[in-house]
Coordinates of C-alpha atoms in Angstrom, one line a residue:
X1 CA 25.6 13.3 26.0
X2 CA 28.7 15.0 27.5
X3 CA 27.7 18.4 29.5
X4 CA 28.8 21.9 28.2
X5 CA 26.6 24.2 29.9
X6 CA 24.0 24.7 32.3
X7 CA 21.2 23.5 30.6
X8 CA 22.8 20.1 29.4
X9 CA 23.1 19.9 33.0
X10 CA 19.4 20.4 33.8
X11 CA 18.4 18.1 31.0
X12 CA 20.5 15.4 31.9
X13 CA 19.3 15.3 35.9
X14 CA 15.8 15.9 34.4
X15 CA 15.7 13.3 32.1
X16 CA 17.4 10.8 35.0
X17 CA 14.0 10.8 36.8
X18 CA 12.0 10.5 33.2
X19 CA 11.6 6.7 31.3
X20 CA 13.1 6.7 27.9
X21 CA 8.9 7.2 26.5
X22 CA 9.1 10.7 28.4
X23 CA 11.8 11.5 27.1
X24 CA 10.9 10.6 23.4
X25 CA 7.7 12.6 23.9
X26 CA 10.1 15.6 24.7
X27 CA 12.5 15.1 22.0
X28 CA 9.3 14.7 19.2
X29 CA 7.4 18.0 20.9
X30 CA 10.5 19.7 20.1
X31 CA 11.5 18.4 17.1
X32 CA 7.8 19.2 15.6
X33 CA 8.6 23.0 17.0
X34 CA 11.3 23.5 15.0
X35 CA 9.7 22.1 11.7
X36 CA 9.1 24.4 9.3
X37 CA 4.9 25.7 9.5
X38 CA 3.4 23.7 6.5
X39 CA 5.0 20.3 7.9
X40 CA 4.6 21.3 12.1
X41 CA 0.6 22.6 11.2
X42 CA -0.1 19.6 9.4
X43 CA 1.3 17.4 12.4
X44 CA -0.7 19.0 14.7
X45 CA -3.8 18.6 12.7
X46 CA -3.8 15.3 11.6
X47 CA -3.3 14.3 15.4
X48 CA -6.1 16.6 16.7
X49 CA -8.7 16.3 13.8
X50 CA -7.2 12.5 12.7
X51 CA -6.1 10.8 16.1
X52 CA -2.9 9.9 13.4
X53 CA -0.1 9.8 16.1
X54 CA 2.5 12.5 15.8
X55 CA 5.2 10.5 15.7
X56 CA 4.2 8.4 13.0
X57 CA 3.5 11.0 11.1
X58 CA 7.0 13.1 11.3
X59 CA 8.7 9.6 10.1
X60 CA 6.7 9.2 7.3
X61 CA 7.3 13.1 6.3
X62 CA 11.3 12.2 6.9
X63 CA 10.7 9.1 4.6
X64 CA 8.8 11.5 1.9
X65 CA 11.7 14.3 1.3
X66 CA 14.3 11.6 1.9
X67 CA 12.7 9.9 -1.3
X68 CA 12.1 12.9 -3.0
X69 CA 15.2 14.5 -2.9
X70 CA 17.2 11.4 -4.3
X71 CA 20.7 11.5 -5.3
X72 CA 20.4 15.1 -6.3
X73 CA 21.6 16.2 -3.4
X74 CA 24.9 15.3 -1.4
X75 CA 26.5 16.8 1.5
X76 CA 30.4 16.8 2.4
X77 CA 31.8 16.4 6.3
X78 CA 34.7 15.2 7.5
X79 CA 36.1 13.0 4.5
X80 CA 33.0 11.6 3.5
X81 CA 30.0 12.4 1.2
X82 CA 26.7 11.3 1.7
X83 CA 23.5 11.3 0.9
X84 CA 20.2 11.7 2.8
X85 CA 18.3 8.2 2.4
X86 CA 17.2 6.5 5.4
X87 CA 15.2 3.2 6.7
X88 CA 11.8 4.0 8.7
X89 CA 10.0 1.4 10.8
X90 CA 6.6 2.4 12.4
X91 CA 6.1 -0.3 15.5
X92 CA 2.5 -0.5 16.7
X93 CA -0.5 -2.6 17.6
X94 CA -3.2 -3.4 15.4
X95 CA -5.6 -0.4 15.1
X96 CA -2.8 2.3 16.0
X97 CA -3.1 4.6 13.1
X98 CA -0.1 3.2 11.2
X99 CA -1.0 3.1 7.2
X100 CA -2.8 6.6 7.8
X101 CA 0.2 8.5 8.7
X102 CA 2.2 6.8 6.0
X103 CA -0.2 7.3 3.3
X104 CA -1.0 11.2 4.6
X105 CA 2.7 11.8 4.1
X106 CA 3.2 10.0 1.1
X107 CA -0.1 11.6 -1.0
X108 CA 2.2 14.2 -3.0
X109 CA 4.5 11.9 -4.4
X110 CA 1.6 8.5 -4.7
X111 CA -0.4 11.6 -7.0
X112 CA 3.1 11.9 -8.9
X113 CA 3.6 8.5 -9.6
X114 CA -0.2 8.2 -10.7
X115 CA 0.0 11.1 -13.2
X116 CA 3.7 9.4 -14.0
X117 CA 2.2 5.9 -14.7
X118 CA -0.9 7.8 -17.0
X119 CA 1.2 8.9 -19.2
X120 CA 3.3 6.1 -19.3
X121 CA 0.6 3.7 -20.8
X122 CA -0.7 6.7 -22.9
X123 CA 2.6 7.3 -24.4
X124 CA 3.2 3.8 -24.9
X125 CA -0.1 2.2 -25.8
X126 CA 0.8 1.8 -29.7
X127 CA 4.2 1.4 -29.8
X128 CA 6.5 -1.7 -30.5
X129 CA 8.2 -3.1 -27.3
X130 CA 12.0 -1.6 -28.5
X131 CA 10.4 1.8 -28.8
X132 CA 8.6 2.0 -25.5
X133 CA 9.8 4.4 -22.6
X134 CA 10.8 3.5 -19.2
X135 CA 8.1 3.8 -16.7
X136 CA 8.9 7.1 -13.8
X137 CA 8.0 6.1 -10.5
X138 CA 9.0 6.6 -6.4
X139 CA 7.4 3.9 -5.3
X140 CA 7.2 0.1 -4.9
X141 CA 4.6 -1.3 -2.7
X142 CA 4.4 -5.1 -3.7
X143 CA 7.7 -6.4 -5.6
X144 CA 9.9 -9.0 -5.8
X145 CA 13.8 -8.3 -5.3
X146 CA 14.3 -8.7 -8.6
X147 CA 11.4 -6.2 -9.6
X148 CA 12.4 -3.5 -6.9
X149 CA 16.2 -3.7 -8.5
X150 CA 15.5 -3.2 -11.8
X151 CA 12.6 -0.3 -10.9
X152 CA 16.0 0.8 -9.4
X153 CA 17.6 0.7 -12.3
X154 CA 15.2 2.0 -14.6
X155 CA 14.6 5.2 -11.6
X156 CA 18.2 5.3 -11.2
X157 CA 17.8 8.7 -8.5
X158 CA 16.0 7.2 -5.8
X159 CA 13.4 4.1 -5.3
X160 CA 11.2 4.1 -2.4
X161 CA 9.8 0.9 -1.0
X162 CA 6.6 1.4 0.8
X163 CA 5.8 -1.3 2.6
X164 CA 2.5 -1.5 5.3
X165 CA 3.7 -4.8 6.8
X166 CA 7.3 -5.2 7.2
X167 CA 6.8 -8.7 9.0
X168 CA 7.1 -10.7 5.6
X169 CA 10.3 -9.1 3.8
X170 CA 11.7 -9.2 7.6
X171 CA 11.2 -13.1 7.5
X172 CA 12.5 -14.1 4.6
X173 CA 16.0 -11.9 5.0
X174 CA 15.8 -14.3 8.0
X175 CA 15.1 -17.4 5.9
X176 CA 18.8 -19.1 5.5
X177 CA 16.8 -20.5 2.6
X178 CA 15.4 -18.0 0.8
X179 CA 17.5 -16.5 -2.5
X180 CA 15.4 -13.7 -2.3
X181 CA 15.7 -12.9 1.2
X182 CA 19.3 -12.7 1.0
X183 CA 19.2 -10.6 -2.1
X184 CA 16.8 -8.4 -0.1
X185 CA 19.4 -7.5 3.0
X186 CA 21.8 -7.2 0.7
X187 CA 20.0 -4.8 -1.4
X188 CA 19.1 -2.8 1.9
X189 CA 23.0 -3.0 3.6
X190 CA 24.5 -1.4 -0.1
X191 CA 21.9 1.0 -0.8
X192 CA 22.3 2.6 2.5
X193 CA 25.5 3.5 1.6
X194 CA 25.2 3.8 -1.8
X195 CA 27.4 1.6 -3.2
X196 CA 27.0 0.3 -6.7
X197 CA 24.6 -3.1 -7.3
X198 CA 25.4 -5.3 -10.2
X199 CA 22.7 -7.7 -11.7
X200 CA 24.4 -10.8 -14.0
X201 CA 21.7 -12.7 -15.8
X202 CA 22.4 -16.0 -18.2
X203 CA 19.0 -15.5 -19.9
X204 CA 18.2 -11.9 -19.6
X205 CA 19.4 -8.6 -19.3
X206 CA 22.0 -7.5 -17.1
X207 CA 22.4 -4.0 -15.8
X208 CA 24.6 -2.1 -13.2
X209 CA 22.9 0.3 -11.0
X210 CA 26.6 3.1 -10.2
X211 CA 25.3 4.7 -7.1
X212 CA 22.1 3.5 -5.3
X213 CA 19.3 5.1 -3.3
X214 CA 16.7 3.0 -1.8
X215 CA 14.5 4.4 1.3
X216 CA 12.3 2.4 3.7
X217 CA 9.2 2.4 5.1
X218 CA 6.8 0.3 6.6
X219 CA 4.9 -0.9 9.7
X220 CA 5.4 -3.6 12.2
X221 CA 3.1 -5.2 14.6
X222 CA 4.5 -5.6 18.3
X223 CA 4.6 -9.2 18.4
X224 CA 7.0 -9.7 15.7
X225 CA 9.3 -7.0 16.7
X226 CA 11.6 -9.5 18.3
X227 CA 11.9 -11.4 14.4
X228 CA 13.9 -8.1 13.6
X229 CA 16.7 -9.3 15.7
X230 CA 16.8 -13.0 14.4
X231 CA 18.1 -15.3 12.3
X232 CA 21.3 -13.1 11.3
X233 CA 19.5 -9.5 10.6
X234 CA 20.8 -8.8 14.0
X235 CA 24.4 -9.7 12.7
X236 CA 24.3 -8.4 9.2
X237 CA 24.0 -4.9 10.5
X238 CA 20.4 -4.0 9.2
X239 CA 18.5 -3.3 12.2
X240 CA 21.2 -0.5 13.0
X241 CA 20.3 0.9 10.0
X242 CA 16.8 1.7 10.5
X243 CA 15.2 4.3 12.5
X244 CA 12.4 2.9 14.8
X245 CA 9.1 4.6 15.5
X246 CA 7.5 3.3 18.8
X247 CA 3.8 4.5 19.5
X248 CA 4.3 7.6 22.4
X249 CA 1.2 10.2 21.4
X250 CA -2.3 9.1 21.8
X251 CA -5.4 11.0 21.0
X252 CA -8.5 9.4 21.9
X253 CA -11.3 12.2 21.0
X254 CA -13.0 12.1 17.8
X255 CA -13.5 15.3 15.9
X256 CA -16.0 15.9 13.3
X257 CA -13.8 18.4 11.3
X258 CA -11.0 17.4 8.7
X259 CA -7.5 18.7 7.9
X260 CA -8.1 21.4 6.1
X261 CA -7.3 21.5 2.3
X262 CA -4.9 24.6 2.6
X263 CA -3.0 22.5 5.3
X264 CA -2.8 19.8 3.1
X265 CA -1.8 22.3 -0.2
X266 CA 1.0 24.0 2.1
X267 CA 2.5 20.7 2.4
X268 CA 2.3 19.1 -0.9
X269 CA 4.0 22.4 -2.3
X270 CA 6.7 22.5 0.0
X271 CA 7.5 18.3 -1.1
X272 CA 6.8 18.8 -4.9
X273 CA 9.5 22.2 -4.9
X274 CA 11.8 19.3 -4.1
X275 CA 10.7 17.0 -6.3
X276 CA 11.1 19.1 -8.7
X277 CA 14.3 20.8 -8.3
X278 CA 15.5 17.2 -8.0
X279 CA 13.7 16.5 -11.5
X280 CA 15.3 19.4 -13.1
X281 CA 18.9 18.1 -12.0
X282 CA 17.9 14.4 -12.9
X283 CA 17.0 15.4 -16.3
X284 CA 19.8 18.3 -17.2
X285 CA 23.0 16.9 -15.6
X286 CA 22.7 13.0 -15.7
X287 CA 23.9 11.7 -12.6
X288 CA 25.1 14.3 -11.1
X289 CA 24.5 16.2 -7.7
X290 CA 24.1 19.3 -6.2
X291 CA 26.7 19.3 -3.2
X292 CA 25.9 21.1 -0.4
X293 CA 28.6 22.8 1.8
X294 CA 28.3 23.5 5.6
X295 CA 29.7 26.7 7.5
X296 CA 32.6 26.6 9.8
X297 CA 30.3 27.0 12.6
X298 CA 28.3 23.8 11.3
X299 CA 31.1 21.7 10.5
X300 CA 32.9 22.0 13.9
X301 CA 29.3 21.2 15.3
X302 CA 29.4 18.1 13.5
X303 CA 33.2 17.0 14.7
X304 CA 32.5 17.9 17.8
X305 CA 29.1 15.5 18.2
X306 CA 30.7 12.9 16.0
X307 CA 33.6 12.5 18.8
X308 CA 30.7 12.3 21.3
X309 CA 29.4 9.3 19.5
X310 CA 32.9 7.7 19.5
X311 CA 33.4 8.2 23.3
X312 CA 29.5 7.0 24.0
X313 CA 30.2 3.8 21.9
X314 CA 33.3 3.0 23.9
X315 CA 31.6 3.3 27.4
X316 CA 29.1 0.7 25.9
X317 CA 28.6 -3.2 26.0
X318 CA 24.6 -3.7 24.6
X319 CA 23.1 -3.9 21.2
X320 CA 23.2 -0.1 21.3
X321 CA 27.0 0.1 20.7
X322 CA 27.3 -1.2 17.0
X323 CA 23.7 1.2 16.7
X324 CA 25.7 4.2 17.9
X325 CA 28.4 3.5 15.3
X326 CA 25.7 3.7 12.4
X327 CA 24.8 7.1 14.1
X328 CA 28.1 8.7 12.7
X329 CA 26.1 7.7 9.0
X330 CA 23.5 9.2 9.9
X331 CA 24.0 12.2 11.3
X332 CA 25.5 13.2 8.0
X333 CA 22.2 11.9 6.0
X334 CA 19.7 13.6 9.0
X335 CA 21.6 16.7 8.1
X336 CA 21.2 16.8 4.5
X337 CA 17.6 15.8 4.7
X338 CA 16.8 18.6 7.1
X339 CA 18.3 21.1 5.2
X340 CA 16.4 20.0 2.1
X341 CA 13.5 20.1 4.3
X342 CA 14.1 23.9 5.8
X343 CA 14.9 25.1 2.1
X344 CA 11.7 23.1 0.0
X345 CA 9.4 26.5 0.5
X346 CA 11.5 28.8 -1.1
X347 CA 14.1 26.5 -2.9
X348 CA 17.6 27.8 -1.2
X349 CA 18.6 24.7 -1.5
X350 CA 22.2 25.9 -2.6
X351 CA 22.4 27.6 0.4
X352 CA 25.2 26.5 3.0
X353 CA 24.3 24.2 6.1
X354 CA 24.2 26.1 9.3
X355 CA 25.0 25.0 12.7
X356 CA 21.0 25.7 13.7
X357 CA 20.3 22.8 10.9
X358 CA 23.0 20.6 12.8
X359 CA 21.2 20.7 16.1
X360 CA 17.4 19.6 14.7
X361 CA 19.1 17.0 13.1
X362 CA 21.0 16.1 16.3
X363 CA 17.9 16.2 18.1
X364 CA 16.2 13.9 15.3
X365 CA 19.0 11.2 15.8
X366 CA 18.5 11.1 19.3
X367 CA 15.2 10.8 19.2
X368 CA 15.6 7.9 16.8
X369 CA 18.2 6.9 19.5
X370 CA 15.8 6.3 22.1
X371 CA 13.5 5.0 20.4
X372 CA 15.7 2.5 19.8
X373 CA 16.7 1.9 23.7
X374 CA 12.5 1.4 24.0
X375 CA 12.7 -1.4 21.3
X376 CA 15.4 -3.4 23.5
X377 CA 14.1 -2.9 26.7
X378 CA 10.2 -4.0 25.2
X379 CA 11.3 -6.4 22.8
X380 CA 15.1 -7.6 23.3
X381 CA 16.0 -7.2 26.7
X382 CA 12.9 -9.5 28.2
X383 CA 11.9 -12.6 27.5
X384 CA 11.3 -12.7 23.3
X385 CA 7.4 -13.5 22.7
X386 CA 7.4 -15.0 19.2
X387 CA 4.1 -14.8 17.2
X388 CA 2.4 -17.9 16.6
X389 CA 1.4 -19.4 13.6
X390 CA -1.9 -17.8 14.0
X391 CA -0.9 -14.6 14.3
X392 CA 1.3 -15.4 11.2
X393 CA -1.7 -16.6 9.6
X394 CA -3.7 -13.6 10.5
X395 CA -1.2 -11.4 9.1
X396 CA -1.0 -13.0 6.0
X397 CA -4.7 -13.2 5.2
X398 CA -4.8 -9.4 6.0
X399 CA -2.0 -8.3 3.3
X400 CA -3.2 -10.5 0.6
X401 CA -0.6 -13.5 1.4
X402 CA -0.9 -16.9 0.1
X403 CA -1.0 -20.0 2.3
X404 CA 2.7 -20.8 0.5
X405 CA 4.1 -17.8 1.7
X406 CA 2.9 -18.8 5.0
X407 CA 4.5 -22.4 4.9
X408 CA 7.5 -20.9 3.7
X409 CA 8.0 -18.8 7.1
X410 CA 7.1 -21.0 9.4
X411 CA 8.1 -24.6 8.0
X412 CA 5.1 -26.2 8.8
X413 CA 3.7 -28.7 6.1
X414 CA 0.8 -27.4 4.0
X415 CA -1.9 -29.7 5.3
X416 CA -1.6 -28.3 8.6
X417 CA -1.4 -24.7 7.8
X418 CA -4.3 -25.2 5.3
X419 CA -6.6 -26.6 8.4
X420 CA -5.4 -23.6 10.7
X421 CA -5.5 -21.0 7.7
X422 CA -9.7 -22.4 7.3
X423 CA -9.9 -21.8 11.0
X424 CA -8.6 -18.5 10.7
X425 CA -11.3 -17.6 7.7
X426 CA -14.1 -18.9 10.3
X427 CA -13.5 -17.0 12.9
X428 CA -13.0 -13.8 10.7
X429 CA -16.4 -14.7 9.4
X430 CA -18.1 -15.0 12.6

């Protein structure tokens, strides 16, 4: 980051003596200070009284407004409008507190799609299959491509794929083979920019989804970080799409108390006032969007940091120089989605972008930033440790997987997965 004053000059000899995890840690205690209090209280708790790590958690919050506020909103910099979706990835070892920070974050809008799908099958238990309405949801956990696009299609403001184990969509976008792998990146790579998806069918319907939204967010084990950057996902741009989350906080004292319900409450009002504004716009205007404008102040913020990025790529020869020009995306969607988030309480959403919402969101990216700089120096830049095909098998018994899916991955005939997949079961028994 180029110097301007006196304390970018203390940060930057500071931080020269610090690894990139110090740093992170630095970046994410400051980031969760400048939250607003229903989102910063419930971080703190959930670490304290949960052990959830704090880091995970703010992601998974990130990922919950991103999906909630949907194409309603838009912001204009520079040329360019964009929208605030983004791709989250949780790294982390088995036992690390992944799925509870995800599904903590996530409870608003998974007791919205529950009331959603209730009266869905209510409203449409006696009528004829022409008259039946399209199902309202946020949410995919477990669908194929073809499911997720037309859920898409059918939610046409947002989808949200919610995934606890990234390793299996990961391989088959890696899969040369696989129809559905390909159809997955490519789903990923449009929908972060929201470009228009069309499906052509001979023997069914075909639909064209005009501006798309999808967000991301899952979990990966350790071991099969180094799959993320294989087998052309490297190449295709994806991974500089996605915002890693590396395990830095750790809170090994149990408590007997639980988050408190009004901390909980605080929160889910603060997501639903977005949801809901964003409903009110779905329903009354069709397609259209709410576009948010940023002060002078704000916008020469913004030119100024993106020309920052620019000079940073150049100096730059790693895996971190095509990530840095996804930055200049992102800092626009970061933006929009913290200003969503500042404004949920009281619903100033309307309001114009300030130059204070600018600076959490550049502290956000660069905390994303170095998180990313940890993910090549632990996975990339040593020696790559590929899983085995027991881990793979492990995996795959865990999330419900079939032995198929596991042959399909690792292109081993069946007989001998079979033998190693009724090893696997033994030992899991004993």
């Amino acid at each position: 980051m180029d110097v301007k004053n006196l304390k970018d000059i203390d940060d930057k000899i500071g931080n020269a003596f610090k690894t990139n995890k110090e740093i992170a840690i630095n970046q994410l205690e400051e980031i969760i200070s400048k939250m607003p209090i229903e989102i910063k209280t419930l971080i703190n708790d959930a670490f304290t009284l949960k052990r959830i790590p704090k880091e995970y958690l703010l992601s998974s919050i990130l990922f919950a407004y991103s999906n909630a506020g949907g194409l309603a909103f838009s912001i204009k910099a520079m040329g360019y409008i964009n929208y605030a979706n983004l791709y989250f990835s949780i790294i982390g070892s088995r036992g690390d507190i992944k799925s509870p920070a995800m599904d903590l974050a996530t409870f608003p809008l998974i007791k919205y799609d529950n009331e959603k799908y209730k009266e869905f099958k209510k409203n449409n238990a006696e009528l004829e299959e022409i008259e039946k309405t399209d199902r309202k949801q946020l949410f995919l956990q477990d669908a194929t491509i073809e499911s997720a696009i037309y859920t898409h299609f059918k939610n046409k403001y947002s989808i949200g794929i919610f995934i606890d184990e990234l390793y299996f969509i990961i391989e088959k976008m890696a899969n040369k083979s696989s129809s559905e792998g390909t159809a997955w990146r490519t789903f990923f790579l449009q929908g972060n920019t929201n470009k228009h998806i069309d499906i052509s069918r001979k023997t069914t319907e075909s639909f064209r989804i005009e501006k798309s939204y999808p967000t991301l967010l899952g979990s990966i084990q350790n071991q099969f970080v180094p799959k993320l950057f294989a087998d052309g996902n490297l190449e295709s741009g994806l991974i500089d799409r996605i915002l890693f989350t590396n395990k830095l906080t750790m809170n090994n004292q149990l408590s007997i108390n639980d988050i408190s319900t009004e901390v909980k409450e605080n929160y889910s009002k603060s997501l639903i006032n977005l949801l809901n504004y964003r409903t009110e716009i779905e329903n009354t205007f069709e397609m259209d969007d709410l576009q948010i404008e940023l002060d002078s102040s704000a916008n020469k913020r913004l030119f100024h940091y993106s020309q920052e990025l620019i000079n940073r790529q150049n100096k730059v020869n790693d895996l971190s120089k095509e990530y840095i020009s996804k930055m200049m995306i992102n800092i626009h969607k970061i933006t929009l989605l913290i200003h969503l988030i500042l404004n949920s309480k009281r619903q100033t959403f309307q309001s114009k972008i300030n130059v204070e919402t600018i600076e959490i969101a550049i502290l956000i990216l660069e905390f994303y930033f170095i998180n990313f700089k940890i993910v090549l120096d632990e996975n990339i830049n040593q020696k790559e440790k590929l899983p085995t095909t027991e881990d793979i098998i492990r995996l795959a018994i865990k999330n419900n997987a079939t032995q198929k899916d596991v042959v399909a991955i690792t292109g081993m005939n069946k007989s001998t997965i079979s033998r190693k997949w009724n090893n696997e079961l033994l030992q899991l028994a004993t």
